[in-house]
mmCIF file of C-alpha atoms in Angstrom:
data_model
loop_
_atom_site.group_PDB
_atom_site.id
_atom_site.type_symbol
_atom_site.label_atom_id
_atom_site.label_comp_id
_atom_site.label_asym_id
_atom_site.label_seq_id
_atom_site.Cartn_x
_atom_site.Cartn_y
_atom_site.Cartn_z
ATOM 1 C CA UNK F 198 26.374 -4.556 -14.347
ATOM 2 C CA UNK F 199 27.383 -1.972 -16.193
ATOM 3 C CA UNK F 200 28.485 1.392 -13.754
ATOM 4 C CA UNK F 201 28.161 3.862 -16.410
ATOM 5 C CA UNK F 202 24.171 3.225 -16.424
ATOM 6 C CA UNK F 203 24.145 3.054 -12.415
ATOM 7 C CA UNK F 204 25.519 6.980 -12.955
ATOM 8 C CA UNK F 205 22.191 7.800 -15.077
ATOM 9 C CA UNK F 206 19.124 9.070 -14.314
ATOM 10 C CA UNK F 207 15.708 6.432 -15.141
ATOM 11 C CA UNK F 208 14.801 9.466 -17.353
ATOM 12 C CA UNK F 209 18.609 9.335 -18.941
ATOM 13 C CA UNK F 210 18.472 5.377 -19.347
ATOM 14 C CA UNK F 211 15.208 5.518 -21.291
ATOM 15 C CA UNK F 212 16.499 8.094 -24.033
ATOM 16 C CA UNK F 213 19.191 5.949 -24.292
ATOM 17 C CA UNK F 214 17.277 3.166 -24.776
ATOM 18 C CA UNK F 215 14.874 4.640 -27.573
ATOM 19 C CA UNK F 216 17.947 5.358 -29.182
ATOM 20 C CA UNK F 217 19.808 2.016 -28.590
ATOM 21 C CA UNK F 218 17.444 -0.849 -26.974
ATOM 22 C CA UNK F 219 19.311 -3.600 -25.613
ATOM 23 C CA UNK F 220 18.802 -6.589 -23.104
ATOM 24 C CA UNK F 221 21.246 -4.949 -20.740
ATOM 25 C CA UNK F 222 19.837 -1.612 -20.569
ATOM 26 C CA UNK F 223 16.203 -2.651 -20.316
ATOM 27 C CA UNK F 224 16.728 -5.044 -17.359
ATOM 28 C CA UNK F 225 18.705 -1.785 -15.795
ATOM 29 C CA UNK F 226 15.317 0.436 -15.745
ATOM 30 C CA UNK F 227 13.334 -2.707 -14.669
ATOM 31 C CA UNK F 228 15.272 -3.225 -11.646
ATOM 32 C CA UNK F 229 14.787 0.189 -10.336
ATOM 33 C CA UNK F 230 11.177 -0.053 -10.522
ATOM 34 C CA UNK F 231 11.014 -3.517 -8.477
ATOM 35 C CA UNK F 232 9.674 -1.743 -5.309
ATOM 36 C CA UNK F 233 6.558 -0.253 -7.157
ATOM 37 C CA UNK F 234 5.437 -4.416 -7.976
ATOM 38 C CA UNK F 235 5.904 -4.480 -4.112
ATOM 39 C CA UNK F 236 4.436 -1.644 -3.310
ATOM 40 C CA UNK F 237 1.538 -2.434 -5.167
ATOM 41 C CA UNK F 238 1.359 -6.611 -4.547
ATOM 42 C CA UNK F 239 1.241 -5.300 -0.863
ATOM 43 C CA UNK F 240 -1.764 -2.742 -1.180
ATOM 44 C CA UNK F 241 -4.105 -5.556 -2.700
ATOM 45 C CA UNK F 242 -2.454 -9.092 -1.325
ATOM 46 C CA UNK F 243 -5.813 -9.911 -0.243
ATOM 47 C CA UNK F 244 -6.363 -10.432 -4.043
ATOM 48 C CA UNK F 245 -3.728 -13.562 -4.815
ATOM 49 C CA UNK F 246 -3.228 -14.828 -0.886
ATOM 50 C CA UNK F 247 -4.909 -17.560 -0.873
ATOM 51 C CA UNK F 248 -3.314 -18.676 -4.464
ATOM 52 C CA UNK F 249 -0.006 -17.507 -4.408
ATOM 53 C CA UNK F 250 2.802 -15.696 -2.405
ATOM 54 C CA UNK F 251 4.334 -12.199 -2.662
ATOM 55 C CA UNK F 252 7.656 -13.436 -4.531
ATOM 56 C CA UNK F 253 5.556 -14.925 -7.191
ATOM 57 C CA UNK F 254 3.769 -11.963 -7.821
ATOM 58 C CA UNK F 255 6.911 -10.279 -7.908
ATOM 59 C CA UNK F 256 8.277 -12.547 -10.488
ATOM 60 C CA UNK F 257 5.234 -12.253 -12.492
ATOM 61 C CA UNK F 258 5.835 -8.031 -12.432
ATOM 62 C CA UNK F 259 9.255 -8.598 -13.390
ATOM 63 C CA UNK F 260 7.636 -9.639 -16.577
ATOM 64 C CA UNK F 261 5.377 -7.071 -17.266
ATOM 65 C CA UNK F 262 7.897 -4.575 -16.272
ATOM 66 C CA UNK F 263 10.466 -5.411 -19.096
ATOM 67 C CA UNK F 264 7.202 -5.953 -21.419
ATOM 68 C CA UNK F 265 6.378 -2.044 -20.289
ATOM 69 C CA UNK F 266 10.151 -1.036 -20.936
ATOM 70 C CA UNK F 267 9.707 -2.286 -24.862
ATOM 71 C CA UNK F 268 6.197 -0.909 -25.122
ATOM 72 C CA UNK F 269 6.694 2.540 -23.779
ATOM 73 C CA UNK F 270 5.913 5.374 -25.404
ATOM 74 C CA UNK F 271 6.689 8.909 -23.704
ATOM 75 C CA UNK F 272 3.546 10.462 -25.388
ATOM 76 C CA UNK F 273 0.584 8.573 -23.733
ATOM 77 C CA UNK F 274 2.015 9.985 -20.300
ATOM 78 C CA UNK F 275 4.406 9.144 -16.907
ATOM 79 C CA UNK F 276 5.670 5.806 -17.250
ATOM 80 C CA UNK F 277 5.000 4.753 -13.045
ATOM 81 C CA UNK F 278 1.365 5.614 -13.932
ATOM 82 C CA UNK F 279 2.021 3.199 -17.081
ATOM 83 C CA UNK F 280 3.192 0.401 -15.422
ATOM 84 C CA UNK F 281 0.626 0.757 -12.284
ATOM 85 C CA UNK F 282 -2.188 0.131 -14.196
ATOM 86 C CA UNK F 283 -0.389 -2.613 -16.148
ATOM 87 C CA UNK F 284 1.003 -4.683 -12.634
ATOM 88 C CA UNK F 285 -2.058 -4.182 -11.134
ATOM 89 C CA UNK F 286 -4.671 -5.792 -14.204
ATOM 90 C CA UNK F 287 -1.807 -8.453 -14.078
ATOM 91 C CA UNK F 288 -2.664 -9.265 -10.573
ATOM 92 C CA UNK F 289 -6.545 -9.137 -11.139
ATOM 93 C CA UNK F 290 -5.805 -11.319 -14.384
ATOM 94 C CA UNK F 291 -4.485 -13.806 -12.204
ATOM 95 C CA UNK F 292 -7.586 -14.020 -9.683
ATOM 96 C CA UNK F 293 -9.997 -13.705 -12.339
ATOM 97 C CA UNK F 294 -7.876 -16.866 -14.045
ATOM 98 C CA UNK F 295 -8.070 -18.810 -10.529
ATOM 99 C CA UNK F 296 -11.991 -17.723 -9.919
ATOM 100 C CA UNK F 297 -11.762 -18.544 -6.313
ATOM 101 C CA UNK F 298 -14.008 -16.008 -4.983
ATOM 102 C CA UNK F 299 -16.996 -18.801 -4.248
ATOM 103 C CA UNK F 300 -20.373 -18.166 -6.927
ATOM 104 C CA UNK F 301 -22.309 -17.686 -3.591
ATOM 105 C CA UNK F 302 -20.574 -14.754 -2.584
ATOM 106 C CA UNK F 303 -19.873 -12.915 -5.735
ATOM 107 C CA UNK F 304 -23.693 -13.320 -6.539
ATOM 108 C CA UNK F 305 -24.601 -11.745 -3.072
ATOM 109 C CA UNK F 306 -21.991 -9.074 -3.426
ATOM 110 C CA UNK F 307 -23.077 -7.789 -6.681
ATOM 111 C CA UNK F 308 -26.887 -7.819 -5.306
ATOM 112 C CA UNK F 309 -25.282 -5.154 -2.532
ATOM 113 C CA UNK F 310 -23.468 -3.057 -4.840
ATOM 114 C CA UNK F 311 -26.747 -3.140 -7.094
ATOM 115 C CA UNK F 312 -29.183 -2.015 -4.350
ATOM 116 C CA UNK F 313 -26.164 0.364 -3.147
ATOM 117 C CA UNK F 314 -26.671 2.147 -6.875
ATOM 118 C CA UNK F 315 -30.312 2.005 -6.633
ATOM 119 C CA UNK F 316 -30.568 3.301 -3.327
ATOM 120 C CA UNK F 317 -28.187 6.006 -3.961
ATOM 121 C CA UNK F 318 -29.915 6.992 -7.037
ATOM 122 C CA UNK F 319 -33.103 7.384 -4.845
ATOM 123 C CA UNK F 320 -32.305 8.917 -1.880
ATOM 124 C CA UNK F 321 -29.515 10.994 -3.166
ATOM 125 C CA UNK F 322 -26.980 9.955 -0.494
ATOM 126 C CA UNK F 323 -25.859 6.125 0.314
ATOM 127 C CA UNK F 324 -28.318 3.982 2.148
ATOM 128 C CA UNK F 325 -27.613 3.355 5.390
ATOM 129 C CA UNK F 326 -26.495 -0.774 6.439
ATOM 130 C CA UNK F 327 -30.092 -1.354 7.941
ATOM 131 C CA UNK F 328 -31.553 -0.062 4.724
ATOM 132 C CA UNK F 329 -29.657 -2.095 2.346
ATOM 133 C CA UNK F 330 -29.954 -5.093 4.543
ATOM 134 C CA UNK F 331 -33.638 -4.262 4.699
ATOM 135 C CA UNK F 332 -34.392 -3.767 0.386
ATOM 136 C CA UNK F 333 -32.605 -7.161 0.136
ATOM 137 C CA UNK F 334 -34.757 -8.901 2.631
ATOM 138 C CA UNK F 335 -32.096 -10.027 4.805
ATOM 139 C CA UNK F 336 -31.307 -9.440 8.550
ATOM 140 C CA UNK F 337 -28.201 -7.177 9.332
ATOM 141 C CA UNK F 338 -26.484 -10.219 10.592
ATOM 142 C CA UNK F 339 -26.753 -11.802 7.259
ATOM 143 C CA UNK F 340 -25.607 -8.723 5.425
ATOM 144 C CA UNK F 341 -22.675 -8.134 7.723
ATOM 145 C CA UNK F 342 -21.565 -11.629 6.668
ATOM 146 C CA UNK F 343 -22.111 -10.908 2.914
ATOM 147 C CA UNK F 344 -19.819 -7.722 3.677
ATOM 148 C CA UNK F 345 -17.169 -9.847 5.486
ATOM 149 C CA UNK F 346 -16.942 -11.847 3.053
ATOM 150 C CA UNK F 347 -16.807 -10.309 0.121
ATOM 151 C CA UNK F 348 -14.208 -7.937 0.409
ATOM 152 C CA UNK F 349 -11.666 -9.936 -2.083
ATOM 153 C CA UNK F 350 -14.588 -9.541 -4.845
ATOM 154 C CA UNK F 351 -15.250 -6.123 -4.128
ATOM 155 C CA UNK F 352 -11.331 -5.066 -4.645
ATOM 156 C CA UNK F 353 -11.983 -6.407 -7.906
ATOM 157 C CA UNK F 354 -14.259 -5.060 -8.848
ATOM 158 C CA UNK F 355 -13.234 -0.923 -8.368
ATOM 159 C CA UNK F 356 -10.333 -2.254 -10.134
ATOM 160 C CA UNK F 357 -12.403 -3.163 -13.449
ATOM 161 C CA UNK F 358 -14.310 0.204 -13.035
ATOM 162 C CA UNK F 359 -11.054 2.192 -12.250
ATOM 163 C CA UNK F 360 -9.587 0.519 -15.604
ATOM 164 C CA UNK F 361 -12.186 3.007 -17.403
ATOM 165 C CA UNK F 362 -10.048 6.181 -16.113
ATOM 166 C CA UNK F 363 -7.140 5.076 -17.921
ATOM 167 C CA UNK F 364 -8.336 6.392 -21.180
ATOM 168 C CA UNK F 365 -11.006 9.160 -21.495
ATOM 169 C CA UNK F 366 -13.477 9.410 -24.383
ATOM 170 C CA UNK F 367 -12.761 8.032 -27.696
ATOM 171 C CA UNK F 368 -9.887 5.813 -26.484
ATOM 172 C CA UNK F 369 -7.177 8.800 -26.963
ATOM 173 C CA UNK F 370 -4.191 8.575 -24.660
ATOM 174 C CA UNK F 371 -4.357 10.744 -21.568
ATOM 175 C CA UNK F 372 -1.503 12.910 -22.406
ATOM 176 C CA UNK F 373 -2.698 13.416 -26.085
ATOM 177 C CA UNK F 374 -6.451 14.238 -24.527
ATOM 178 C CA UNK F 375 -4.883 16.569 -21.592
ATOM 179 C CA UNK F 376 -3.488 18.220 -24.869
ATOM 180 C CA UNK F 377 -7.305 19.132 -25.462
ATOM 181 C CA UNK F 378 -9.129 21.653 -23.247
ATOM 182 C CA UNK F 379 -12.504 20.199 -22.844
ATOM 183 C CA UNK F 380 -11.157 16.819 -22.115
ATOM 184 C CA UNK F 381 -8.382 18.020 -19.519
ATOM 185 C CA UNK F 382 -11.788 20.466 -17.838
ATOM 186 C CA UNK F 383 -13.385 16.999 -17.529
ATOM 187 C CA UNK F 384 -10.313 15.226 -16.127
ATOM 188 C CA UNK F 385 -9.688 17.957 -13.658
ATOM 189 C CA UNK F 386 -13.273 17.512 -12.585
ATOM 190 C CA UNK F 387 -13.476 14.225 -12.084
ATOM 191 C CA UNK F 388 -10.630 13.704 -9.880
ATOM 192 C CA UNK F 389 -11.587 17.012 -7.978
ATOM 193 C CA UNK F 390 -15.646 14.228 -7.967
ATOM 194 C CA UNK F 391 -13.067 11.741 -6.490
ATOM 195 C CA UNK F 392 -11.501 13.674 -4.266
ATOM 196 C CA UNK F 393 -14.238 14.779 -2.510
ATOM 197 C CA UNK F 394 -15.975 10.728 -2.698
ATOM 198 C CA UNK F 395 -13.598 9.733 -0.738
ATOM 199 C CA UNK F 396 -13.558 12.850 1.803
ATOM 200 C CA UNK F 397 -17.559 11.837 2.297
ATOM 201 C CA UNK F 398 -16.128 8.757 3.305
ATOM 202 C CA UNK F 399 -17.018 8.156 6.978
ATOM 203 C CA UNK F 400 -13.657 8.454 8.730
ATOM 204 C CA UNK F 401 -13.481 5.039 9.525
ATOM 205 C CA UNK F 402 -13.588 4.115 5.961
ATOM 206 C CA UNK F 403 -11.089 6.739 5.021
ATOM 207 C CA UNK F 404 -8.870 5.204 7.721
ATOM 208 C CA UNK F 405 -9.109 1.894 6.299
ATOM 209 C CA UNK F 406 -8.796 2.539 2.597
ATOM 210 C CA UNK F 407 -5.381 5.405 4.505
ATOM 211 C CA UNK F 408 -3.947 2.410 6.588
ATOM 212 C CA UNK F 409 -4.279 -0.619 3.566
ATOM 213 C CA UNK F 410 -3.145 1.259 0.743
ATOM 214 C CA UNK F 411 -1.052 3.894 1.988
ATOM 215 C CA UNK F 412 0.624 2.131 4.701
ATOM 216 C CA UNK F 413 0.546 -1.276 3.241
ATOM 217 C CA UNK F 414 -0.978 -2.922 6.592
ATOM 218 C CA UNK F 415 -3.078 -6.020 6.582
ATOM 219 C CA UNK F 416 -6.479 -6.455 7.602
ATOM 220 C CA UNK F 417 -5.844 -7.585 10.687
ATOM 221 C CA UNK F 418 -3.516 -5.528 11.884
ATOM 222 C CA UNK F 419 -5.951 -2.489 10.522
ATOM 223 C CA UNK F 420 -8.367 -4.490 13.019
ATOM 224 C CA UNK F 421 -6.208 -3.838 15.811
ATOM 225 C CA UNK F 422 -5.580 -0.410 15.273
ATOM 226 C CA UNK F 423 -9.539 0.412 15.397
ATOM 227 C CA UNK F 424 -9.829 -1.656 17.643
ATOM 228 C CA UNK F 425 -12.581 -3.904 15.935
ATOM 229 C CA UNK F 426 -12.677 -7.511 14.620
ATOM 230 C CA UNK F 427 -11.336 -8.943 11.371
ATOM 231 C CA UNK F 428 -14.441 -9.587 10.143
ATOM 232 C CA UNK F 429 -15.710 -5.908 10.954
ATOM 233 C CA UNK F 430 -12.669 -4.277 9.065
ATOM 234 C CA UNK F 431 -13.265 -6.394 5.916
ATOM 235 C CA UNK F 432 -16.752 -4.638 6.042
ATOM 236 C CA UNK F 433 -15.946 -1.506 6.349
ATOM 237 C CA UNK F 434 -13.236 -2.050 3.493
ATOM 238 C CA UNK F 435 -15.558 -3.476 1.545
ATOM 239 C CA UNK F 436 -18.493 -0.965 1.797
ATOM 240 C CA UNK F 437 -15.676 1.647 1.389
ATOM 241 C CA UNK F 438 -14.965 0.535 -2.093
ATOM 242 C CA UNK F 439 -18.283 -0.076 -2.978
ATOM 243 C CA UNK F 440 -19.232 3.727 -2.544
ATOM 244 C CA UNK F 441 -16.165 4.336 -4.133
ATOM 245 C CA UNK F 442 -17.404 2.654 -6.944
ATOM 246 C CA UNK F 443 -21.037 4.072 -7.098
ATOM 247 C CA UNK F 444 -19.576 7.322 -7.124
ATOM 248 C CA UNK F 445 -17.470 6.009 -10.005
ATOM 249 C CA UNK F 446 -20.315 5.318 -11.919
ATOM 250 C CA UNK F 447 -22.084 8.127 -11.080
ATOM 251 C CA UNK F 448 -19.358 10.312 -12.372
ATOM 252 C CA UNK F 449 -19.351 8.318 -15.879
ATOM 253 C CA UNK F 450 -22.797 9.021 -16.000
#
């Protein structure tokens, strides 16, 4: 390894490699970023457990981290936001590729996030569990269940609607569009939407989202801390991201 690059700043090694790319040098920035794949493999393992184990993932972000290194371009904006978004549609890829999450289940779950929408649209706050259970002619046992189980699905789902935040109207990079005033207004208003979406949150659902993808714990142990079951922290999760997401949607619209 070469010491005079361990001396430089991340910000120092990619100058230098705009003005001199080499193998060397780009496998230098990569390995200082090999605790964000971690970081965020860890906030959404529920997404690749059952197919594959934290070290591949890891591998697999290697990858897409030296891809990122070649690619970058200072202009379109921070290059951890850059390679965030591109680690984590890597991971999704790789679920959507292995379509495990059962037909069943991902039919039922859209249903709830539909009627969640509708609901929300009508009432102009979100439904209560009893009253989505109740529009979709099921018991509340038999939506609990849906909710249990499709917490996986629902992960992916945000993600896909998230993936329209990257970019705001017309496609132009965010740094080039922050450059303009009416699209950095609607920026700053939308995250200040978000920011209060997830404060409306009921606290157990902010503690959830707090404790998962801030603190990198797993379900279970999340469980234990609320003192709940498994099954009843993958609901909450789930209906956590599913406001999350109608609120999304609501501040496309």
């Amino acid at each position: 390894m070469n010491t005079a690059y361990e001396a430089m700043t991340t910000e120092e090694l990619f100058q230098e490699y705009r003005r001199s790319p080499s193998e060397e040098l780009k496998w230098e920035i990569v390995l200082r970023y090999t605790n964000t794949i971690k970081t965020i493999a860890l906030q959404i393992q529920g997404v690749y457990a059952s197919f594959a184990q934290l070290d591949d993932i890891i591998n697999e972000g290697l990858i897409v981290l030296a891809k990122a290194v070649e690619k970058y371009d200072p202009a379109i904006g921070k290059f951890e936001t850059y390679v965030t978004k591109r680690i984590r549609g890597m991971i999704i890829d790789l679920a959507r590729q292995q379509d495990w999450v059962p037909r069943p289940i991902r039919k039922r779950a859209k249903e709830v996030e539909r009627t969640n929408a509708e609901l929300y649209s009508q009432l102009g706050r979100f439904p209560t569990e009893h009253e989505v259970a109740e529009h979709l002619h099921i018991t509340d046992e038999e939506y609990q269940e849906i909710m249990a189980n499709a917490s996986v699905y629902s992960v992916i789902s945000l993600e896909e609607t998230l993936e329209n935040y990257d970019h705001l109207p017309n496609g132009r990079p965010q740094a080039a569009a922050d450059a303009q005033p009416d699209h950095a207004l609607e920026r700053a208003e939308t995250m200040e939407t978000l920011a209060k979406a997830i404060g409306s949150l009921r606290q157990n659902e902010q503690i959830v989202l707090s404790l998962h993808y801030q603190k990198d714990m797993k379900m279970k142990d999340i469980a234990a801390v609320l003192g709940v079951s498994y099954a009843r922290a993958s609901q909450i999760h789930t209906r956590a991201l599913q406001k999350l997401k109608v609120l999304l949607a609501d501040v496309e619209t």
